[in-house]
CSV table of C-alpha atoms in Angstrom, one decimal:
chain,number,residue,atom,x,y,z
C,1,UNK,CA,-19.0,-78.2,-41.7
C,2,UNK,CA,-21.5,-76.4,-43.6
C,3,UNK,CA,-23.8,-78.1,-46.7
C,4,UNK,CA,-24.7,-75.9,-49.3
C,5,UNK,CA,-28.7,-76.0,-49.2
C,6,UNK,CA,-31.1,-75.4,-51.9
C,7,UNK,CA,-32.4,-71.6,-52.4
C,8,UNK,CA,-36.0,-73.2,-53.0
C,9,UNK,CA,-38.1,-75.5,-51.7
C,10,UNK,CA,-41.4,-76.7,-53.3
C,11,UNK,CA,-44.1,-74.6,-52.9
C,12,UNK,CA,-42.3,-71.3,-51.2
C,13,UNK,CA,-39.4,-69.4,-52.2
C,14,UNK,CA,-36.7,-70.2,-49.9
C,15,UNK,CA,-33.4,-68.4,-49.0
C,16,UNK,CA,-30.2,-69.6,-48.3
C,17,UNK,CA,-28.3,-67.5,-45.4
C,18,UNK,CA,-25.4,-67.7,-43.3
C,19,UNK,CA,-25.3,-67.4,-39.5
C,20,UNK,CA,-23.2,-64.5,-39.6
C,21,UNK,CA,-23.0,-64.3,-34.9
C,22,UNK,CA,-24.5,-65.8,-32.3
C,23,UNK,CA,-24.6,-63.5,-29.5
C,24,UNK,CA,-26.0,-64.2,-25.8
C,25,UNK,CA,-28.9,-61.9,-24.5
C,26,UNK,CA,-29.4,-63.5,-21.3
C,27,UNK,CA,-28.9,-66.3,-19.6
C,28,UNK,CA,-30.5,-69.1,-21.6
C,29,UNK,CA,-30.9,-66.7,-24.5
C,30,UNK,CA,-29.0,-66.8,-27.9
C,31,UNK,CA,-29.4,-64.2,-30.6
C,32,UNK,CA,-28.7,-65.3,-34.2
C,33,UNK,CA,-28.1,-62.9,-37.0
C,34,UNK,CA,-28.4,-64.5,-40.9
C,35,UNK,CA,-27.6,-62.8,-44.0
C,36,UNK,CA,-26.8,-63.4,-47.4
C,37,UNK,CA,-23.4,-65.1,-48.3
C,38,UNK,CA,-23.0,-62.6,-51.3
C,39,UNK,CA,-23.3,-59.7,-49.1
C,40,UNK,CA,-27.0,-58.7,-50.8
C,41,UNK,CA,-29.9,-56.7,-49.2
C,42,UNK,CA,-32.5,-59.2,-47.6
C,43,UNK,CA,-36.0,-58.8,-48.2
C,44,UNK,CA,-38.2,-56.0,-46.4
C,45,UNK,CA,-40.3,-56.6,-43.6
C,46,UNK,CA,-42.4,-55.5,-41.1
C,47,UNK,CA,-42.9,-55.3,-37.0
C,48,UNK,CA,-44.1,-58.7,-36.2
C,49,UNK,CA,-42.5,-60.6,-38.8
C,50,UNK,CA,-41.2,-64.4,-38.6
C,51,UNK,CA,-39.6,-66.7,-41.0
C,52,UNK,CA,-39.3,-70.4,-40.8
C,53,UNK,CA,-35.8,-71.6,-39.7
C,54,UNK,CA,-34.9,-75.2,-41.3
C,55,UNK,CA,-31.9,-76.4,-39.2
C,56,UNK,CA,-29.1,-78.9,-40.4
C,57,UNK,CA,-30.8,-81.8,-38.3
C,58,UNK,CA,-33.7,-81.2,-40.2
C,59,UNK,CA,-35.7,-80.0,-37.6
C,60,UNK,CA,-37.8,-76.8,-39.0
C,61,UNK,CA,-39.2,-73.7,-36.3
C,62,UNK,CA,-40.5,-70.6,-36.7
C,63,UNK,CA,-39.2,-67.7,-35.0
C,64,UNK,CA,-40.0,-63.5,-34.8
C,65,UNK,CA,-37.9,-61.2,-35.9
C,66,UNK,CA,-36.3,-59.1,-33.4
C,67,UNK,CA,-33.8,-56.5,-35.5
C,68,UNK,CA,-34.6,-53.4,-37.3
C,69,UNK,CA,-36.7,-53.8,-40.5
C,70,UNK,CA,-34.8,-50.8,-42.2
C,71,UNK,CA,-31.6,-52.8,-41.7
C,72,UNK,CA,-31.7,-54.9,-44.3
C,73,UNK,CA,-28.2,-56.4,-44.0
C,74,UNK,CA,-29.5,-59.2,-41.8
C,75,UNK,CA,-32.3,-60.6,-40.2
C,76,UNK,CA,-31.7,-61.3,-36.3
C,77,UNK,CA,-33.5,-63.8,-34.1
C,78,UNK,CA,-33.2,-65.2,-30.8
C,79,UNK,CA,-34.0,-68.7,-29.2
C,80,UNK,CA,-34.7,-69.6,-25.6
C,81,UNK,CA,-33.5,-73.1,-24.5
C,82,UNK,CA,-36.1,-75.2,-23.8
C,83,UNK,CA,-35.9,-77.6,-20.8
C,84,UNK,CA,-37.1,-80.4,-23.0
C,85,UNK,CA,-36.7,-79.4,-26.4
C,86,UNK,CA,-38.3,-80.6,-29.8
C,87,UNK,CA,-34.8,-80.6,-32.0
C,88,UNK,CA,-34.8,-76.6,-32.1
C,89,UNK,CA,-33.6,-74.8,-29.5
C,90,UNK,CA,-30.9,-77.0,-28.1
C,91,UNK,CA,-29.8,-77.4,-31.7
C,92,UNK,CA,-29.4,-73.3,-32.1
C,93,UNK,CA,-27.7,-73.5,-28.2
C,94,UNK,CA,-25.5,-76.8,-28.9
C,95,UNK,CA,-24.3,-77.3,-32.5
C,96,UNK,CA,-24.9,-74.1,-34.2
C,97,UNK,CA,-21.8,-72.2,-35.2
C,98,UNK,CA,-21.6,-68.9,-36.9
C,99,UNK,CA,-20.9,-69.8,-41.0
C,100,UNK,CA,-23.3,-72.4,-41.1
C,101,UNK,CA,-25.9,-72.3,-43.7
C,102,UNK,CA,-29.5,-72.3,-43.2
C,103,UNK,CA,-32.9,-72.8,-45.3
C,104,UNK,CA,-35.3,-69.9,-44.7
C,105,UNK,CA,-38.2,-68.8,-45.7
C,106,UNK,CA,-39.4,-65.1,-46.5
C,107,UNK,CA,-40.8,-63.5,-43.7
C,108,UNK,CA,-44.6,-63.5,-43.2
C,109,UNK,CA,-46.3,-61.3,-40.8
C,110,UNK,CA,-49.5,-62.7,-39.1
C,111,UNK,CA,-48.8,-60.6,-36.3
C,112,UNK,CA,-49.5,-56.7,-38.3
C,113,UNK,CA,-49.0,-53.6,-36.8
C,114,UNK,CA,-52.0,-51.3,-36.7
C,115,UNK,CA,-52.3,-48.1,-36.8
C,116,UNK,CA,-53.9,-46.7,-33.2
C,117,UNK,CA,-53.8,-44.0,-30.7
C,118,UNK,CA,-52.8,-45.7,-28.2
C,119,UNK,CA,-50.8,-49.2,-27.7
C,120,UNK,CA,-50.0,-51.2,-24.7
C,121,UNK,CA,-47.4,-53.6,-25.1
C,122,UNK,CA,-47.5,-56.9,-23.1
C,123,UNK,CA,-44.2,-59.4,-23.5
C,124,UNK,CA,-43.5,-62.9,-21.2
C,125,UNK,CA,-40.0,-63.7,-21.8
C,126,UNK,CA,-38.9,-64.8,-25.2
C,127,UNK,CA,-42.1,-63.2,-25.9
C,128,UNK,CA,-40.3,-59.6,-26.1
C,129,UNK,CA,-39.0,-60.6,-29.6
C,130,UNK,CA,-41.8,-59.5,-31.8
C,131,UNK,CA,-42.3,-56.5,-29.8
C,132,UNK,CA,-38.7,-54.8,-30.6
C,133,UNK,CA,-39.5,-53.8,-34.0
C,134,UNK,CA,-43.0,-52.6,-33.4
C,135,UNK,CA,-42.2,-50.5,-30.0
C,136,UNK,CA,-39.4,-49.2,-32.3
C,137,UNK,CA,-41.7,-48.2,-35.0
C,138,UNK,CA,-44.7,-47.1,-33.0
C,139,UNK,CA,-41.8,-44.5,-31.0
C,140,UNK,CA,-40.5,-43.5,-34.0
C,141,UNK,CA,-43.8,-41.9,-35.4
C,142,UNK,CA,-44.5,-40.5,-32.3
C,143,UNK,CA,-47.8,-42.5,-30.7
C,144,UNK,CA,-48.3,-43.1,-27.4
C,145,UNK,CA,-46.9,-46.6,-25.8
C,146,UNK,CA,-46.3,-48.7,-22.8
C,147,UNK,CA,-44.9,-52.2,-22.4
C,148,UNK,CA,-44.6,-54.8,-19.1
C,149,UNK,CA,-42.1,-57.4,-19.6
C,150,UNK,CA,-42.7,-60.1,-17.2
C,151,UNK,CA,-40.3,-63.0,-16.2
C,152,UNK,CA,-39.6,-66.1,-13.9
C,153,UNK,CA,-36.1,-63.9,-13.2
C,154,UNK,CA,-34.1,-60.7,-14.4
C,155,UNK,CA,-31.2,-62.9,-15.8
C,156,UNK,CA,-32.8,-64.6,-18.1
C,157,UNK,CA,-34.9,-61.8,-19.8
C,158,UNK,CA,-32.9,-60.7,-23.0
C,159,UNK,CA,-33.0,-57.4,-24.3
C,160,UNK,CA,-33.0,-55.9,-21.7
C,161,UNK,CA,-30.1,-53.0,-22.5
C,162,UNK,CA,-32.0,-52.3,-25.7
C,163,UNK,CA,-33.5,-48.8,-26.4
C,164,UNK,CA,-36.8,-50.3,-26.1
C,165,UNK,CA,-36.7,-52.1,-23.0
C,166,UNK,CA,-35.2,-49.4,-21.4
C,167,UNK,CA,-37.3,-46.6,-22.0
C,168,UNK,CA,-39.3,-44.7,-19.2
C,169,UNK,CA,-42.5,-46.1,-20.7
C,170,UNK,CA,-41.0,-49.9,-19.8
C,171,UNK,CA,-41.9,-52.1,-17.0
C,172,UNK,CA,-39.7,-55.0,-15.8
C,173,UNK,CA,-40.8,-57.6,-13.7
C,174,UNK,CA,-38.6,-60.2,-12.5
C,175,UNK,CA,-41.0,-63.1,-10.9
C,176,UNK,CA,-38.3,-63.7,-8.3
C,177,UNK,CA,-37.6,-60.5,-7.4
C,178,UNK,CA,-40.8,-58.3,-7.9
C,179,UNK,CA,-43.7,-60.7,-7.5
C,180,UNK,CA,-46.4,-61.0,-9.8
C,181,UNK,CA,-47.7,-57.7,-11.9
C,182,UNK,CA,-51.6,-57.1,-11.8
C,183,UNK,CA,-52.1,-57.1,-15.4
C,184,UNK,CA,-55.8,-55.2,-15.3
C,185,UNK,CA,-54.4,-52.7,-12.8
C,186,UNK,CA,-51.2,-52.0,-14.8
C,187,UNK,CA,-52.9,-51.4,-18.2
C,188,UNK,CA,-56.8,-49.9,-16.7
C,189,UNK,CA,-59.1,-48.5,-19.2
C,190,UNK,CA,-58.8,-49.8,-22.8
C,191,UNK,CA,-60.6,-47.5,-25.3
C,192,UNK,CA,-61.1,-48.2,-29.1
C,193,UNK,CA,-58.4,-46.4,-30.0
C,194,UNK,CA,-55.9,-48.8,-28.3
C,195,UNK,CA,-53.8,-52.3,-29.1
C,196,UNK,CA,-53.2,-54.4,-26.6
C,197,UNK,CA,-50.4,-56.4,-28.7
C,198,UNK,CA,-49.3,-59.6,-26.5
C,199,UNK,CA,-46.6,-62.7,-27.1
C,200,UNK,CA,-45.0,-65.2,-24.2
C,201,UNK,CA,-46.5,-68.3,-22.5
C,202,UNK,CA,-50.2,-69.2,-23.0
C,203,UNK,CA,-51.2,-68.9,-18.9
C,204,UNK,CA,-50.1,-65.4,-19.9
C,205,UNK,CA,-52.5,-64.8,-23.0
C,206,UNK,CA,-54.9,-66.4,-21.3
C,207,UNK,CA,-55.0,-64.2,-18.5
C,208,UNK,CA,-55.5,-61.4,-21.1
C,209,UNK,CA,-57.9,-63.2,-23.3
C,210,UNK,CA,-60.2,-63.3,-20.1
C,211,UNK,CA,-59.5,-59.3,-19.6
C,212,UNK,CA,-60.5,-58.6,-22.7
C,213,UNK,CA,-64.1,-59.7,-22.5
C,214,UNK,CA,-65.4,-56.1,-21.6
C,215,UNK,CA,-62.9,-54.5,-24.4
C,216,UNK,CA,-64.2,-52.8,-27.4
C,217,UNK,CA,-64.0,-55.7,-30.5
C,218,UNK,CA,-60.3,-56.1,-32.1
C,219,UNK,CA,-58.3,-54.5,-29.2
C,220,UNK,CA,-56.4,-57.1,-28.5
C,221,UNK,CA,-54.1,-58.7,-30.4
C,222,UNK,CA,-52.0,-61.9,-29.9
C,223,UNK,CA,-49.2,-63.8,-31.2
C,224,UNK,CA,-48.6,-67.8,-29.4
C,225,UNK,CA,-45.3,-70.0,-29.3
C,226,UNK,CA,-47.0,-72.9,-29.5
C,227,UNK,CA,-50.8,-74.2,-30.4
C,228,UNK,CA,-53.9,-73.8,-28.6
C,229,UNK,CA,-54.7,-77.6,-27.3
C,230,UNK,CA,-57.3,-78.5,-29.5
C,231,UNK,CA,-61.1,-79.3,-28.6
C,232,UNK,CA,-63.4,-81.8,-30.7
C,233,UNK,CA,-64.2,-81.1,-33.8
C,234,UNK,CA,-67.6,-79.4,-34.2
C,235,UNK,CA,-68.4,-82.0,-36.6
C,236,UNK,CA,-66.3,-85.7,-37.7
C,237,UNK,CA,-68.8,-85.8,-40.8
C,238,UNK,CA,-66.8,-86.5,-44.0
C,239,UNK,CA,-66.8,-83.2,-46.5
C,240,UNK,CA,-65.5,-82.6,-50.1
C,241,UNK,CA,-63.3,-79.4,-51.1
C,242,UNK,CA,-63.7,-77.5,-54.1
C,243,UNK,CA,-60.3,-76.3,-54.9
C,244,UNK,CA,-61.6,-73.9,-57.8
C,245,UNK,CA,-58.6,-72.9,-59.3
C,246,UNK,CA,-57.5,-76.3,-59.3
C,247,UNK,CA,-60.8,-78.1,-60.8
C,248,UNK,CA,-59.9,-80.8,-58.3
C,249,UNK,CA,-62.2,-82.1,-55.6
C,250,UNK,CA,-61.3,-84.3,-52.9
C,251,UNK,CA,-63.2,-85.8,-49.6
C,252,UNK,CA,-61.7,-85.4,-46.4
C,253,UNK,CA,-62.8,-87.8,-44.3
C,254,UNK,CA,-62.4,-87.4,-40.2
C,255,UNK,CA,-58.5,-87.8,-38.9
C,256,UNK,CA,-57.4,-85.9,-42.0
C,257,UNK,CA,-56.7,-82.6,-42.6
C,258,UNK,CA,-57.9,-80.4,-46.0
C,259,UNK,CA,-54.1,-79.8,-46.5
C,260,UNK,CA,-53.3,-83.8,-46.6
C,261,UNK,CA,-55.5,-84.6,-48.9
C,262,UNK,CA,-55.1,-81.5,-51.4
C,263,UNK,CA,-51.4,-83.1,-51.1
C,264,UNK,CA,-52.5,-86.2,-52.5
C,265,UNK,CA,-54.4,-85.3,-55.1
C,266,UNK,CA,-51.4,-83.3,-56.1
C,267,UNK,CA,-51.8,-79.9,-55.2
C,268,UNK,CA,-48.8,-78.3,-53.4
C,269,UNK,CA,-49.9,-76.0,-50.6
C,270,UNK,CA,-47.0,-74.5,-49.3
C,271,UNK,CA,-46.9,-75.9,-45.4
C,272,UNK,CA,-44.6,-75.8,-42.1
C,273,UNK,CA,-45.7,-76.2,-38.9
C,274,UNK,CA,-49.1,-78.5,-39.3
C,275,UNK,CA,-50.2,-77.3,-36.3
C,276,UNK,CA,-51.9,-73.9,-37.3
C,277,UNK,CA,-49.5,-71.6,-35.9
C,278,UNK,CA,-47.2,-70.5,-38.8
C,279,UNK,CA,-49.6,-69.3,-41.2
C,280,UNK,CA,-47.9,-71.0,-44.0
C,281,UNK,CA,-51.4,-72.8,-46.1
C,282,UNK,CA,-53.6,-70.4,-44.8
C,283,UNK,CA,-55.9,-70.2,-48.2
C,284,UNK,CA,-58.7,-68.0,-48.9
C,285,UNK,CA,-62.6,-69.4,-48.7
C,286,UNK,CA,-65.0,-69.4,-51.4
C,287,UNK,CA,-67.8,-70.8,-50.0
C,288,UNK,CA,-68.6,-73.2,-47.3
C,289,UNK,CA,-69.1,-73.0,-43.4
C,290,UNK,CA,-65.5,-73.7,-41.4
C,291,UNK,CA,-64.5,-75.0,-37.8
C,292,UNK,CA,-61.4,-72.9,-37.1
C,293,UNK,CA,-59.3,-74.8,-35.3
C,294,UNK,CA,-55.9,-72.2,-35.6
C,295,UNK,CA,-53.8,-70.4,-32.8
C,296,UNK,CA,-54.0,-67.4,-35.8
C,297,UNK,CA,-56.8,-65.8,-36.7
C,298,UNK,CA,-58.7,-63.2,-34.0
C,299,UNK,CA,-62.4,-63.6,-33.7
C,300,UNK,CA,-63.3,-60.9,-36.1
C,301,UNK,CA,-61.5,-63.0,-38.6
C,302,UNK,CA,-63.1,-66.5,-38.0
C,303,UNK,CA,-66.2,-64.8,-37.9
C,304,UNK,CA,-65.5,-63.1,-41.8
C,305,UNK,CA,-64.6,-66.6,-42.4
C,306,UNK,CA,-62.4,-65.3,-45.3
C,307,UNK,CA,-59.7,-67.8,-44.7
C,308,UNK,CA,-58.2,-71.1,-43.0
C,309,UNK,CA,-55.7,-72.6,-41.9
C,310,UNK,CA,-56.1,-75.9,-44.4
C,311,UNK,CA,-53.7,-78.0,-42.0
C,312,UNK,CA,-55.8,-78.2,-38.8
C,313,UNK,CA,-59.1,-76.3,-39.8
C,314,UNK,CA,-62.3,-78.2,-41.0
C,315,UNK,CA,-65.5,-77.7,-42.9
C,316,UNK,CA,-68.7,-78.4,-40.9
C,317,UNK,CA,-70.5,-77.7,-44.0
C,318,UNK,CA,-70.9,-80.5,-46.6
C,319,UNK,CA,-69.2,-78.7,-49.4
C,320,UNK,CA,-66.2,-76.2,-48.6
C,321,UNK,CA,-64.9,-74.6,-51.4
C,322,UNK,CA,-61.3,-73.0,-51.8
C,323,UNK,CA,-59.2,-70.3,-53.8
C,324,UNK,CA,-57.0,-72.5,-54.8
């Protein structure tokens, strides 16, 4: 049975959607299409979009968007079942049921589309999702575009009877049946006027994060599943934020994070994953020196030092003031 669910949550708007199918796309693979139980247009998006999923155990994940973003009728989805799963994906592959209601957030795109020449596409299994909408949008306009989609095998790699995957300027590779694929062979010379846009398992964007040393800067682009693991902290020194908008300040000693003790003072920073993938409390910077410690932000960006991720980033500056 279905419980009705709030349409807000504190902090971010919040929809309320039904789970209108559930569709295998491989072996291992569900699909899952939401839309609104009044029948009304969703919200627009764009290529490289996710929303955050709350599910009826309680368990909250983030996910891409995989459908077209000028069919606004739905939002689609799809979940890969994890051999040791966190509460999300064996809860989507075991218990969900079409009609069920959901808590969702509006889609957020840390994962843009630019505009290029040129773009090499790069997907390792689930990893295809986010890559749909923007091969379909980069085709559509006309720009040039190649993608490799690598997996362990060919039965569990979904999409694979979509227009995208099986276009001429696709290549499949199954693990068990084709080998491995030479990554720096199969995409050669990258100029400035290419992306390299990327999304599967981190021995994956690794691989191309060490490829990309000789690019030119902002070629490559990346989008994780899960956090980097974390290094020290440049610095466990104790530092006070400035929220400006607020007039509060607070001192975040080491072990906690910015967004914890904004919290406590009672500033509500809309949050989700604590982990600094989601993008959900990034908040913009002021002043004040930071120690990214995201899965988000390219290098050009922590460098601009613009913004941060307030539930795992730092300050190794005393004072670190905030737009918020």
């Amino acid at each position: 049975m279905s419980i009705p669910l709030p349409t807000t949550a504190p902090g971010a708007q919040r929809l309320t959607l039904r789970v209108a199918e559930l569709r295998f796309e491989a072996r291992d693979v569900v699909s899952v299409l939401l839309c609104d139980p009044t029948g009304i247009a969703l919200d627009e998006w764009s290529p490289g979009a996710h929303i955050d999923v709350r599910f009826g155990n309680g368990v909250e994940r983030q996910y891409s968007l995989c459908s077209d973003p000028a069919d606004r009728s739905g939002w689609r989805f799809a979940v890969l079942r994890e051999p040791v799963s966190r509460g999300g994906s064996s809860y989507v592959h075991d218990s969900l049921r079409p009609g069920e209601l959901l808590d969702v957030s509006l889609p957020r795109n840390n994962f843009e589309l630019a505009d290029a020449g040129n773009y090499v596409f790069v997907a390792g299994g689930i990893g295809i999702t986010p890559l749909l909408p923007m091969i379909r949008s980069v085709a559509a306009r006309g720009a040039a575009w190649r993608l490799a989609y690598l997996g362990g095998s060919a039965e569990r790699m979904a999409f694979t009877g979509s227009a995208e995957v099986a276009d001429g300027n696709s290549t499949l590779i199954a693990g068990d049946r084709d080998g491995r694929l030479d990554l720096a062979g199969w995409i050669g010379a990258v100029g400035a006027d290419t992306r390299v846009y990327a999304c599967g398992p981190e021995r994956l964007l690794e691989a191309l994060e060490s490829l990309s040393t000789g690019w030119p800067t902002g070629v490559l682009r990346l989008e994780r599943f899960q956090a980097k693991a974390l290094s020290e902290p440049l610095s466990t020194e104790a530092f006070e934020v400035e929220a400006r908008r607020s007039g509060v300040t607070v001192r975040v000693e080491n072990g906690c994070s910015v967004l914890d003790m904004l919290e406590r003072a009672g500033i509500g920073v809309p949050s989700s994953c604590l982990e600094g993938v989601c993008g959900t409390c990034e908040t913009d910077v002021i002043d004040g020196d930071v120690d990214h410690r995201d899965s988000i932000l390219s290098p050009d960006e922590r460098e601009a030092n613009e913004t941060m991720m307030i539930c795992v980033s730092r300050a190794t500056s005393s004072t670190l003031v905030l737009d918020i």
